[in-house]
Coordinates of C-alpha atoms and ligand atoms in Angstrom, one line a residue:
M68 CA -25.5 -19.6 -42.5
S69 CA -25.7 -20.0 -46.3
R70 CA -22.4 -19.4 -48.1
S71 CA -24.1 -18.8 -51.4
H72 CA -25.8 -15.6 -50.5
S73 CA -23.7 -12.5 -50.2
P74 CA -25.2 -10.0 -47.8
E75 CA -25.3 -6.5 -49.2
T76 CA -28.0 -4.5 -47.4
H77 CA -28.6 -3.6 -43.7
A78 CA -31.5 -6.1 -43.7
D79 CA -29.2 -8.9 -45.2
W80 CA -26.7 -8.4 -42.4
Q81 CA -29.3 -8.3 -39.8
A82 CA -30.7 -11.6 -41.1
L83 CA -27.3 -13.2 -41.1
A84 CA -26.7 -12.0 -37.5
A85 CA -30.0 -13.4 -36.4
S86 CA -29.1 -16.8 -38.0
L87 CA -25.8 -17.2 -36.0
R88 CA -26.1 -19.9 -33.4
F89 CA -23.3 -20.3 -30.9
E90 CA -24.8 -23.2 -29.2
K91 CA -25.0 -25.1 -32.5
G92 CA -21.9 -25.1 -34.6
L93 CA -20.2 -21.9 -33.8
E94 CA -17.5 -22.7 -31.2
T95 CA -17.0 -20.9 -27.9
R96 CA -14.6 -23.4 -26.4
A97 CA -10.8 -23.4 -26.5
F98 CA -9.0 -25.2 -29.3
I99 CA -6.3 -27.4 -27.9
D100 CA -4.6 -30.3 -29.6
D101 CA -7.0 -30.4 -32.5
A102 CA -10.2 -30.4 -30.4
F103 CA -12.6 -27.9 -29.0
V104 CA -12.7 -28.3 -25.3
A105 CA -13.9 -26.5 -22.2
A106 CA -11.3 -24.7 -20.1
V107 CA -9.7 -27.1 -17.5
G108 CA -11.2 -25.1 -14.7
G109 CA -14.6 -25.1 -16.4
E110 CA -14.8 -21.2 -16.2
T111 CA -16.4 -19.1 -18.9
F112 CA -16.8 -15.4 -19.6
A113 CA -19.5 -13.5 -21.4
T114 CA -18.7 -11.7 -24.6
L115 CA -21.2 -8.8 -25.4
N116 CA -22.3 -6.9 -28.4
P117 CA -21.5 -3.3 -27.6
A118 CA -24.1 -2.0 -30.1
T119 CA -27.0 -3.6 -28.1
G120 CA -25.6 -4.6 -24.7
E121 CA -26.7 -8.2 -25.4
T122 CA -24.6 -11.2 -24.4
L123 CA -23.5 -13.0 -27.5
A124 CA -22.0 -16.1 -26.0
E125 CA -20.3 -17.6 -23.0
V126 CA -16.7 -18.4 -23.9
A127 CA -14.2 -20.7 -22.3
S128 CA -12.0 -18.8 -19.9
C129 CA -8.6 -20.4 -20.1
D130 CA -6.0 -20.1 -17.3
A131 CA -2.5 -21.4 -16.5
A132 CA -3.5 -25.1 -16.7
D133 CA -4.8 -24.6 -20.2
A134 CA -1.7 -22.7 -21.2
E135 CA 0.5 -25.6 -19.9
L136 CA -1.5 -28.1 -21.8
A137 CA -1.4 -26.2 -25.0
V138 CA 2.3 -25.4 -24.7
G139 CA 3.0 -29.1 -24.2
H140 CA 1.1 -30.0 -27.4
A141 CA 2.7 -27.2 -29.3
R142 CA 6.2 -28.4 -28.3
A143 CA 5.4 -32.0 -29.1
A144 CA 4.1 -31.0 -32.5
F145 CA 7.2 -28.9 -33.2
E146 CA 9.5 -31.7 -32.3
A147 CA 7.5 -34.3 -34.2
G148 CA 8.2 -32.2 -37.3
E149 CA 5.0 -32.8 -39.3
W150 CA 4.8 -29.1 -39.8
S151 CA 8.2 -27.6 -38.7
R152 CA 10.2 -29.9 -41.0
L153 CA 7.6 -30.0 -43.8
A154 CA 9.0 -28.6 -47.1
P155 CA 8.1 -24.9 -47.3
G156 CA 6.2 -25.4 -50.6
K157 CA 3.9 -27.9 -48.8
R158 CA 3.3 -25.5 -45.9
K159 CA 2.4 -23.0 -48.5
K160 CA -0.3 -25.2 -50.0
V161 CA -2.0 -25.7 -46.6
L162 CA -1.9 -22.0 -45.8
L163 CA -3.3 -21.1 -49.2
R164 CA -6.1 -23.6 -48.6
L165 CA -6.8 -21.9 -45.3
A166 CA -6.9 -18.5 -47.1
D167 CA -9.4 -20.0 -49.5
L168 CA -11.6 -21.2 -46.6
M169 CA -11.4 -17.8 -45.0
E170 CA -12.5 -16.3 -48.3
A171 CA -15.4 -18.7 -48.5
N172 CA -16.5 -17.8 -44.9
K173 CA -15.6 -14.1 -45.0
H174 CA -19.1 -12.8 -44.3
E175 CA -19.5 -14.9 -41.2
L176 CA -16.0 -14.0 -40.0
A177 CA -16.7 -10.3 -40.5
L178 CA -20.0 -10.6 -38.8
L179 CA -18.3 -12.2 -35.7
D180 CA -15.9 -9.3 -35.4
T181 CA -18.7 -6.7 -35.9
L182 CA -21.0 -8.3 -33.3
D183 CA -18.1 -8.9 -30.8
M184 CA -16.5 -5.4 -30.9
G185 CA -18.9 -3.0 -32.6
K186 CA -17.0 -2.1 -35.8
P187 CA -19.1 -1.4 -38.9
V188 CA -19.6 -4.4 -41.0
S189 CA -18.2 -2.6 -44.1
S190 CA -15.0 -2.0 -42.2
A191 CA -15.0 -5.6 -40.9
M192 CA -15.2 -6.8 -44.5
G193 CA -12.1 -4.7 -45.3
D194 CA -10.4 -6.4 -42.4
M195 CA -11.2 -9.8 -43.9
A196 CA -9.7 -8.8 -47.2
G197 CA -6.6 -7.8 -45.3
A198 CA -6.4 -10.9 -43.2
I199 CA -6.9 -13.2 -46.3
A200 CA -4.3 -11.3 -48.3
C201 CA -1.8 -11.6 -45.4
F202 CA -2.2 -15.4 -45.3
R203 CA -1.7 -15.6 -49.1
Y204 CA 1.3 -13.3 -49.1
Q205 CA 3.1 -15.1 -46.3
A206 CA 2.3 -18.5 -47.8
E207 CA 3.7 -17.3 -51.1
C208 CA 6.8 -15.9 -49.5
I209 CA 7.9 -19.0 -47.6
D210 CA 9.1 -21.1 -50.6
K211 CA 11.0 -18.1 -52.1
L212 CA 13.3 -17.3 -49.2
Y213 CA 16.8 -18.6 -49.6
G214 CA 19.5 -19.1 -47.0
E215 CA 23.1 -17.9 -47.5
V216 CA 26.5 -19.2 -48.4
A217 CA 29.1 -17.1 -46.7
P218 CA 32.1 -15.8 -48.7
T219 CA 34.8 -18.1 -47.2
G220 CA 38.1 -19.4 -48.7
E221 CA 38.3 -22.8 -50.3
E222 CA 38.9 -24.6 -47.0
A223 CA 35.3 -24.2 -45.8
L224 CA 31.7 -24.1 -46.9
A225 CA 29.8 -21.9 -44.6
L226 CA 26.0 -21.8 -44.6
V227 CA 23.5 -19.5 -42.9
L228 CA 20.3 -21.5 -42.5
R229 CA 16.9 -20.1 -41.4
E230 CA 15.0 -22.3 -39.0
P231 CA 11.7 -21.9 -37.2
L232 CA 11.9 -20.8 -33.5
G233 CA 9.7 -23.4 -31.9
V234 CA 6.6 -22.3 -29.9
V235 CA 5.2 -18.9 -30.6
A236 CA 2.5 -17.3 -28.4
S237 CA 0.5 -14.6 -30.2
I238 CA -1.3 -12.2 -27.9
V239 CA -3.6 -9.9 -29.8
P240 CA -6.0 -7.0 -29.2
W241 CA -9.7 -6.4 -30.0
N242 CA -9.7 -3.5 -32.4
F243 CA -9.0 -5.5 -35.6
P244 CA -9.5 -9.0 -34.1
L245 CA -9.0 -11.2 -37.2
M246 CA -6.6 -8.9 -39.1
M247 CA -4.2 -8.5 -36.2
T248 CA -4.4 -12.3 -35.7
A249 CA -3.5 -12.9 -39.4
W250 CA -0.5 -10.5 -39.2
K251 CA 1.0 -12.6 -36.4
V252 CA -0.2 -16.1 -37.1
A253 CA 0.4 -16.3 -40.9
P254 CA 4.1 -15.6 -40.9
A255 CA 4.7 -17.6 -37.7
L256 CA 3.0 -20.6 -39.2
A257 CA 4.6 -20.1 -42.6
A258 CA 8.0 -20.2 -41.0
G259 CA 7.2 -23.6 -39.5
N260 CA 6.5 -22.7 -35.9
S261 CA 3.8 -24.1 -33.6
V262 CA 1.5 -21.2 -32.7
I263 CA -0.7 -20.6 -29.7
L264 CA -3.1 -17.7 -30.2
K265 CA -4.6 -15.7 -27.3
P266 CA -7.3 -13.4 -28.6
S267 CA -8.6 -10.5 -26.6
E268 CA -11.2 -11.3 -24.0
K269 CA -13.3 -8.5 -25.7
S270 CA -13.3 -10.2 -29.2
P271 CA -12.6 -14.0 -29.0
L272 CA -15.1 -15.3 -31.5
S273 CA -13.4 -15.0 -34.9
A274 CA -10.2 -16.6 -33.6
L275 CA -12.2 -19.7 -32.6
R276 CA -13.8 -19.8 -36.1
L277 CA -10.3 -19.5 -37.6
A278 CA -9.2 -22.6 -35.5
A279 CA -12.0 -24.7 -37.1
L280 CA -11.0 -23.5 -40.6
A281 CA -7.3 -24.2 -39.9
R282 CA -8.2 -27.8 -38.9
E283 CA -10.2 -28.1 -42.1
A284 CA -7.3 -26.8 -44.2
G285 CA -5.0 -29.5 -42.8
I286 CA -2.8 -27.7 -40.3
P287 CA -1.6 -30.7 -38.2
R288 CA -2.7 -31.2 -34.6
G289 CA -1.0 -29.0 -31.9
V290 CA 0.4 -26.6 -34.6
F291 CA -2.3 -24.0 -34.2
Q292 CA -4.2 -23.7 -30.9
V293 CA -6.5 -20.9 -29.6
L294 CA -6.8 -20.1 -25.9
P295 CA -9.5 -17.5 -25.1
G296 CA -9.3 -15.8 -21.7
F297 CA -7.9 -12.9 -19.9
G298 CA -4.5 -11.3 -20.0
H299 CA -3.7 -11.6 -16.3
T300 CA -4.6 -15.3 -16.4
V301 CA -3.8 -17.3 -19.6
G302 CA -1.9 -14.4 -21.2
K303 CA 0.4 -14.1 -18.3
A304 CA 0.9 -17.9 -18.1
L305 CA 2.0 -18.0 -21.8
A306 CA 4.3 -15.0 -21.3
L307 CA 6.0 -16.7 -18.3
S308 CA 6.2 -20.1 -19.8
M309 CA 9.7 -21.7 -20.0
E310 CA 8.6 -23.5 -23.2
V311 CA 7.4 -20.6 -25.2
D312 CA 10.2 -19.3 -27.5
C313 CA 8.6 -16.1 -28.7
L314 CA 5.9 -13.7 -27.7
A315 CA 4.3 -11.8 -30.6
F316 CA 2.2 -9.1 -29.1
T317 CA -0.1 -6.4 -30.3
G318 CA -1.7 -4.2 -27.7
S319 CA -1.1 -1.4 -25.3
T320 CA 2.3 -0.1 -24.4
A321 CA 1.6 -0.8 -20.7
T322 CA 1.1 -4.5 -21.4
G323 CA 4.0 -4.6 -23.8
K324 CA 6.3 -3.4 -20.9
Q325 CA 4.9 -6.1 -18.7
L326 CA 5.6 -8.8 -21.3
M327 CA 9.2 -7.8 -21.5
Q328 CA 9.5 -8.3 -17.7
Y329 CA 7.8 -11.7 -18.0
A330 CA 10.3 -12.7 -20.6
G331 CA 13.2 -11.5 -18.4
A332 CA 11.7 -13.4 -15.4
S333 CA 11.4 -16.6 -17.4
N334 CA 13.4 -17.9 -20.3
L335 CA 14.5 -14.7 -22.2
K336 CA 12.0 -15.5 -24.9
R337 CA 12.0 -13.1 -27.9
V338 CA 9.3 -10.4 -27.4
Y339 CA 8.0 -8.5 -30.5
L340 CA 5.8 -5.6 -29.6
E341 CA 3.3 -3.6 -31.6
C342 CA 2.0 -1.1 -29.2
G343 CA 0.2 2.2 -28.9
G344 CA 0.4 5.5 -30.7
K345 CA -0.5 9.2 -30.7
S346 CA 0.2 9.8 -34.3
P347 CA 0.8 13.3 -35.8
N348 CA -0.8 14.2 -39.1
I349 CA 0.8 17.4 -40.4
V350 CA -0.9 19.7 -42.8
F351 CA 1.1 22.4 -44.5
A352 CA -0.7 25.5 -46.0
D353 CA 0.8 24.8 -49.5
C354 CA -1.6 21.9 -50.1
R355 CA -3.5 22.3 -53.3
N356 CA -6.8 20.7 -52.3
L357 CA -7.5 21.3 -48.6
D358 CA -11.0 19.9 -48.9
R359 CA -9.6 16.5 -49.9
V360 CA -7.0 16.7 -47.2
A361 CA -9.7 17.5 -44.6
K362 CA -11.7 14.5 -45.5
H363 CA -8.7 12.3 -45.1
A364 CA -7.7 13.9 -41.9
A365 CA -11.2 13.2 -40.5
A366 CA -11.2 9.6 -41.7
A367 CA -7.7 9.1 -40.2
I368 CA -9.1 9.6 -36.7
F369 CA -12.7 8.5 -37.0
H370 CA -12.2 5.2 -38.9
N371 CA -13.1 2.3 -36.7
Q372 CA -14.4 4.7 -34.0
G373 CA -10.8 6.0 -33.5
E374 CA -9.9 2.5 -32.1
V375 CA -6.9 2.3 -34.4
C376 CA -3.3 2.1 -33.3
I377 CA -2.3 4.4 -36.2
A378 CA -5.2 6.8 -35.8
G379 CA -4.1 10.3 -36.8
S380 CA -5.1 11.6 -33.4
R381 CA -2.9 14.7 -33.4
L382 CA -3.7 17.0 -36.3
L383 CA -1.0 19.6 -36.7
V384 CA -2.2 22.5 -39.0
E385 CA -0.2 25.5 -40.3
N386 CA -1.8 28.5 -38.5
S387 CA -2.3 30.5 -41.7
V388 CA -5.0 28.0 -42.8
R389 CA -6.0 26.5 -39.5
E390 CA -9.4 28.1 -38.9
A391 CA -10.7 27.4 -42.4
F392 CA -9.2 23.9 -42.3
I393 CA -10.9 22.9 -39.0
D394 CA -14.2 24.0 -40.4
K395 CA -13.6 21.6 -43.3
V396 CA -12.6 18.7 -40.9
V397 CA -15.7 19.4 -38.8
A398 CA -17.9 19.3 -41.9
A399 CA -16.3 16.0 -43.0
A400 CA -16.8 14.6 -39.4
E401 CA -20.5 15.4 -39.6
R402 CA -20.8 12.8 -42.3
M403 CA -19.1 10.1 -40.2
Q404 CA -21.6 9.7 -37.4
P405 CA -21.9 6.4 -35.7
G406 CA -24.7 4.0 -36.6
D407 CA -25.8 0.4 -36.4
P408 CA -22.6 -1.6 -37.1
L409 CA -24.8 -4.0 -39.2
D410 CA -25.7 -1.2 -41.6
P411 CA -23.1 -1.1 -44.4
A412 CA -23.6 2.6 -44.7
S413 CA -22.4 3.3 -41.1
F414 CA -19.0 4.9 -41.1
M415 CA -18.5 4.4 -37.3
G416 CA -19.9 1.7 -35.0
A417 CA -20.0 1.2 -31.2
I418 CA -17.2 1.6 -28.7
V419 CA -15.9 -1.9 -27.8
D420 CA -17.1 -2.0 -24.1
D421 CA -18.1 0.0 -21.1
T422 CA -14.6 0.5 -19.8
Q423 CA -13.3 1.9 -23.1
Y424 CA -16.5 4.0 -23.4
R425 CA -15.9 5.6 -20.0
R426 CA -12.3 6.1 -20.7
V427 CA -13.0 8.0 -24.0
L428 CA -15.7 10.1 -22.3
G429 CA -13.3 10.8 -19.4
Y430 CA -10.7 12.2 -21.9
I431 CA -13.4 14.4 -23.5
E432 CA -14.2 15.8 -20.1
K433 CA -10.5 16.3 -19.4
G434 CA -10.1 18.2 -22.7
R435 CA -12.8 20.6 -21.7
E436 CA -11.3 21.1 -18.2
E437 CA -7.8 21.7 -19.7
G438 CA -9.2 24.5 -21.8
A439 CA -9.2 23.0 -25.3
R440 CA -11.9 24.4 -27.6
L441 CA -14.6 21.8 -28.4
R442 CA -15.5 22.2 -32.1
A443 CA -17.6 19.0 -32.7
G444 CA -19.2 16.1 -30.8
G445 CA -18.4 15.8 -27.1
E446 CA -21.6 14.1 -25.9
A447 CA -22.3 10.3 -26.0
L448 CA -25.4 9.3 -28.0
E449 CA -28.5 7.9 -26.3
G450 CA -28.2 4.1 -25.4
P451 CA -28.6 1.2 -25.2
G452 CA -25.4 0.9 -27.4
L453 CA -22.1 2.6 -26.7
F454 CA -21.9 5.3 -29.3
I455 CA -19.7 8.4 -29.2
P456 CA -19.8 10.9 -32.2
P457 CA -16.7 12.3 -33.9
T458 CA -15.3 14.8 -31.4
V459 CA -12.9 17.6 -32.4
F460 CA -10.8 19.8 -30.0
D461 CA -8.9 22.8 -31.2
G462 CA -6.2 24.8 -29.4
V463 CA -4.7 21.6 -27.9
T464 CA -1.2 21.8 -26.5
A465 CA 1.4 19.1 -25.7
E466 CA 0.9 19.7 -22.0
M467 CA -2.8 18.6 -22.1
A468 CA -3.6 14.9 -21.5
I469 CA -5.7 14.9 -24.8
G470 CA -2.5 16.1 -26.6
R471 CA -0.2 13.5 -25.2
E472 CA -2.0 10.3 -24.2
E473 CA -3.5 7.6 -26.4
I474 CA -7.3 7.9 -26.1
F475 CA -8.2 5.1 -28.5
G476 CA -11.5 6.6 -29.4
P477 CA -13.1 9.2 -31.8
V478 CA -11.4 12.3 -30.4
L479 CA -9.2 14.5 -32.6
S480 CA -6.7 17.0 -31.0
V481 CA -5.8 19.9 -33.2
F482 CA -2.6 21.9 -32.8
G483 CA -1.4 24.9 -34.7
F484 CA 2.2 25.7 -35.9
D485 CA 3.9 28.5 -37.8
S486 CA 7.1 26.8 -39.2
E487 CA 8.3 23.5 -40.5
E488 CA 10.8 23.4 -37.6
E489 CA 7.9 23.8 -35.1
A490 CA 5.8 21.2 -36.8
V491 CA 8.6 18.6 -36.6
A492 CA 9.3 19.4 -33.0
L493 CA 5.6 19.0 -32.1
A494 CA 5.3 15.8 -34.1
N495 CA 8.3 14.2 -32.4
D496 CA 7.3 15.4 -28.9
S497 CA 5.7 12.0 -27.9
V498 CA 6.7 8.8 -26.3
Y499 CA 5.2 7.1 -29.3
G500 CA 6.4 6.7 -32.8
L501 CA 4.1 4.4 -34.7
A502 CA 2.9 6.5 -37.7
A503 CA 3.0 10.1 -39.0
G504 CA 1.5 11.8 -41.9
L505 CA 2.3 14.9 -43.9
W506 CA 0.5 16.8 -46.6
S507 CA 2.3 19.2 -48.8
Q508 CA 3.0 19.9 -52.5
D509 CA 6.7 20.8 -51.9
L510 CA 8.9 17.8 -52.6
D511 CA 11.9 19.2 -50.8
R512 CA 9.9 19.8 -47.7
I513 CA 8.4 16.3 -47.9
M514 CA 11.8 14.7 -48.0
R515 CA 13.2 16.9 -45.2
V516 CA 10.3 16.3 -42.9
T517 CA 10.0 12.6 -43.7
R518 CA 13.6 12.0 -42.7
R519 CA 13.2 13.9 -39.4
L520 CA 10.1 12.3 -38.2
H521 CA 10.6 9.7 -35.4
S522 CA 8.2 7.2 -36.7
G523 CA 8.0 3.6 -38.0
Q524 CA 5.9 4.7 -40.9
V525 CA 5.3 7.9 -42.7
F526 CA 2.3 8.6 -45.0
V527 CA 2.8 11.3 -47.6
N528 CA -0.3 12.9 -49.0
N529 CA -2.4 10.0 -47.7
W530 CA -3.2 8.3 -44.4
A531 CA -2.6 4.6 -43.7
G532 CA -1.4 3.8 -47.2
G533 CA 0.2 0.4 -47.5
D534 CA -0.3 -3.2 -48.4
Q535 CA 1.2 -6.6 -47.7
T536 CA 4.6 -5.7 -49.2
M537 CA 5.2 -3.0 -46.5
P538 CA 6.4 -3.6 -43.0
F539 CA 4.1 -2.2 -40.2
G540 CA 5.4 -1.2 -36.8
G541 CA 6.8 1.5 -34.7
V542 CA 9.7 3.0 -32.9
K543 CA 10.1 4.4 -29.3
Q544 CA 7.3 3.1 -27.0
S545 CA 5.2 2.1 -30.0
G546 CA 7.2 -1.2 -30.0
N547 CA 10.0 -3.0 -31.8
G548 CA 8.3 -5.5 -34.1
R549 CA 7.4 -5.4 -37.8
D550 CA 4.2 -7.1 -39.0
K551 CA 3.5 -7.8 -42.7
S552 CA 6.0 -8.1 -45.7
H553 CA 8.7 -10.7 -45.9
H554 CA 10.5 -8.9 -43.0
S555 CA 7.9 -10.3 -40.6
L556 CA 9.1 -13.8 -41.5
E557 CA 12.5 -12.9 -40.1
E558 CA 11.0 -12.4 -36.7
Y559 CA 9.7 -16.0 -36.6
S560 CA 13.0 -17.7 -37.6
E561 CA 16.5 -18.2 -36.2
L562 CA 19.7 -18.0 -38.1
K563 CA 21.8 -21.1 -37.7
S564 CA 25.5 -20.7 -38.8
V565 CA 27.1 -23.9 -40.2
W566 CA 30.8 -24.0 -40.8
M567 CA 31.9 -27.0 -42.7
S568 CA 35.7 -27.7 -43.0
L569 CA 36.6 -29.1 -46.4
I570 CA 39.5 -31.5 -46.1
P571 CA 41.9 -31.0 -48.9
Ligands
NAD669 P1 -4.2 -4.6 -24.1 O1 -2.7 -4.4 -23.9 O2 -5.1 -4.3 -22.9 O3 -4.5 -6.1 -24.5 C1 -3.9 -6.7 -25.6 C2 -3.8 -8.2 -25.4 O4 -2.9 -8.5 -24.3 C3 -5.2 -8.8 -25.0 O5 -5.3 -10.1 -25.6 C4 -5.0 -9.0 -23.4 O6 -5.8 -10.0 -22.9 C5 -3.6 -9.3 -23.3 N1 -3.0 -8.9 -22.0 C6 -3.4 -7.9 -21.2 N2 -2.6 -8.0 -20.0 C7 -1.8 -9.0 -20.1 C8 -0.8 -9.6 -19.3 N3 -0.5 -9.1 -18.1 N4 -0.1 -10.7 -19.8 C9 -0.4 -11.2 -21.0 N5 -1.3 -10.7 -21.8 C10 -2.0 -9.6 -21.4 O7 -4.6 -3.8 -25.4 P2 -6.0 -3.7 -26.0 O8 -6.8 -2.7 -25.2 O9 -6.6 -5.0 -26.3 O10 -5.7 -3.0 -27.4 C11 -5.5 -1.6 -27.6 C12 -4.1 -1.3 -27.7 O11 -3.5 -2.0 -28.8 C13 -3.9 0.2 -28.1 O12 -2.9 0.7 -27.3 C14 -3.4 0.2 -29.5 O13 -2.7 1.2 -29.9 C15 -2.7 -1.1 -29.6 N6 -2.6 -1.6 -31.0 C16 -1.4 -1.6 -31.6 C17 -1.2 -2.0 -32.9 C18 0.1 -1.9 -33.6 O14 0.2 -2.5 -34.7 N7 1.1 -1.2 -33.1 C19 -2.4 -2.5 -33.6 C20 -3.6 -2.6 -32.9 C21 -3.7 -2.1 -31.6

């Protein structure tokens, strides 16, 4: 693929997609100890394009033997110290070089995510900007973090040092393949760890391309490795390994719970979890511009086909404006129909795979059966691709499955409320606590409600606002970790206390 030509139109992206060659140049094998290799067992799995149903490539399917190999190399690299003991400023240079290489290859990386999981290419390009910014931010942070000198008397000098953990296994989902990878891998590498990445079996391709770029950037052998494969095989093996010091996970709450058990059953490794959500988006009647709010409320759920951990999937609207507001949301949703992911004008793309497609349609059916009022969408589009239009249900209650469970698709559940008290109670009535939004002009109310929301992040008069400076993560069953910002570096380092007695 030419790096000089920047694709802009639908035809440009189609041409680029047609020029991809997995058998020549683009890797589909595992990346272990600085080399692309077949899985030890020789197994492969097919990765499909959900927009067309076509097989893109056969990818190495790693298992326990591959995990054991990679963990051995990761540990050896860590002990050798070529990366773990390298001065932070030098690690920074290598990571900045990697970010530059990602920038130079961003169209190809975006295309891989689009083809692999169906997201619109314009959205994938946004992910690339986020992933590159994350590498740059974490690289820039690492040589600006100081340790501490404790306030002792003259008889001692007491130091609090920050040291890398050792071997970090990053297990990531498919909805933002490269961006979720960056949020885990960039701080873990910056802090000096050896990192083993297990991408989702539904979107392994960009992670393998990243491995090639990491090698080109000068990350030493064994320090960054990529093991494609399934959760119950290679993922489980990494999670149970006695030589992995930390599991950094993004994915479903069910898998997160499983990983904590694996850690308890093995070596008590640290487990950082970024899990699911059912995020409330609260609209008060005092908003000045309800048209604008409705557009944002629709985008909050329909962006990335609703396959977003922080999707604003529960819309809580004050009853005095509810009917009129839903009309505006439905009108906005009309303009967000799914289309070919390679068309930069498409707002939504295809659902990642058949399992997820059936799951989403199953919830839509359940919503109808439970008596919610369908206001938009509700029927899948004609194949061959897996496309579901924006779907809006009104009259949802907290007892309904579509009101409680994470659907992870383009389905919006609308609730009504009459008072601030009721809105807060509805918002907090969830096992999840990843994100929450509120829209109001009343500053007192904004502060009152913000403090009372059980949520890792609150968006006021916006949805999904944030940049690299802000931690990202949840409370309750949405997890315990924080990606992004300098706080994420804390997760990938140990504090070592050193008490030095000063002989008078
Ligand atoms: P998932 O839990 O099915 O899979 C996530 C990863 O875990 C994959 O790589 C998978 O192979 C692996 N895995 C599955 N079972 C495993 C096991 N037993 N042992 C080890 N690894 C295992 O989730 P998914 O369907 O890929 O992603 C969707 C979920 O991710 C949603 O719930 C979404 O909310 C969540 N998510 C959360 C965030 C966040 O920041 N909180 C961000 C993106 C996605």
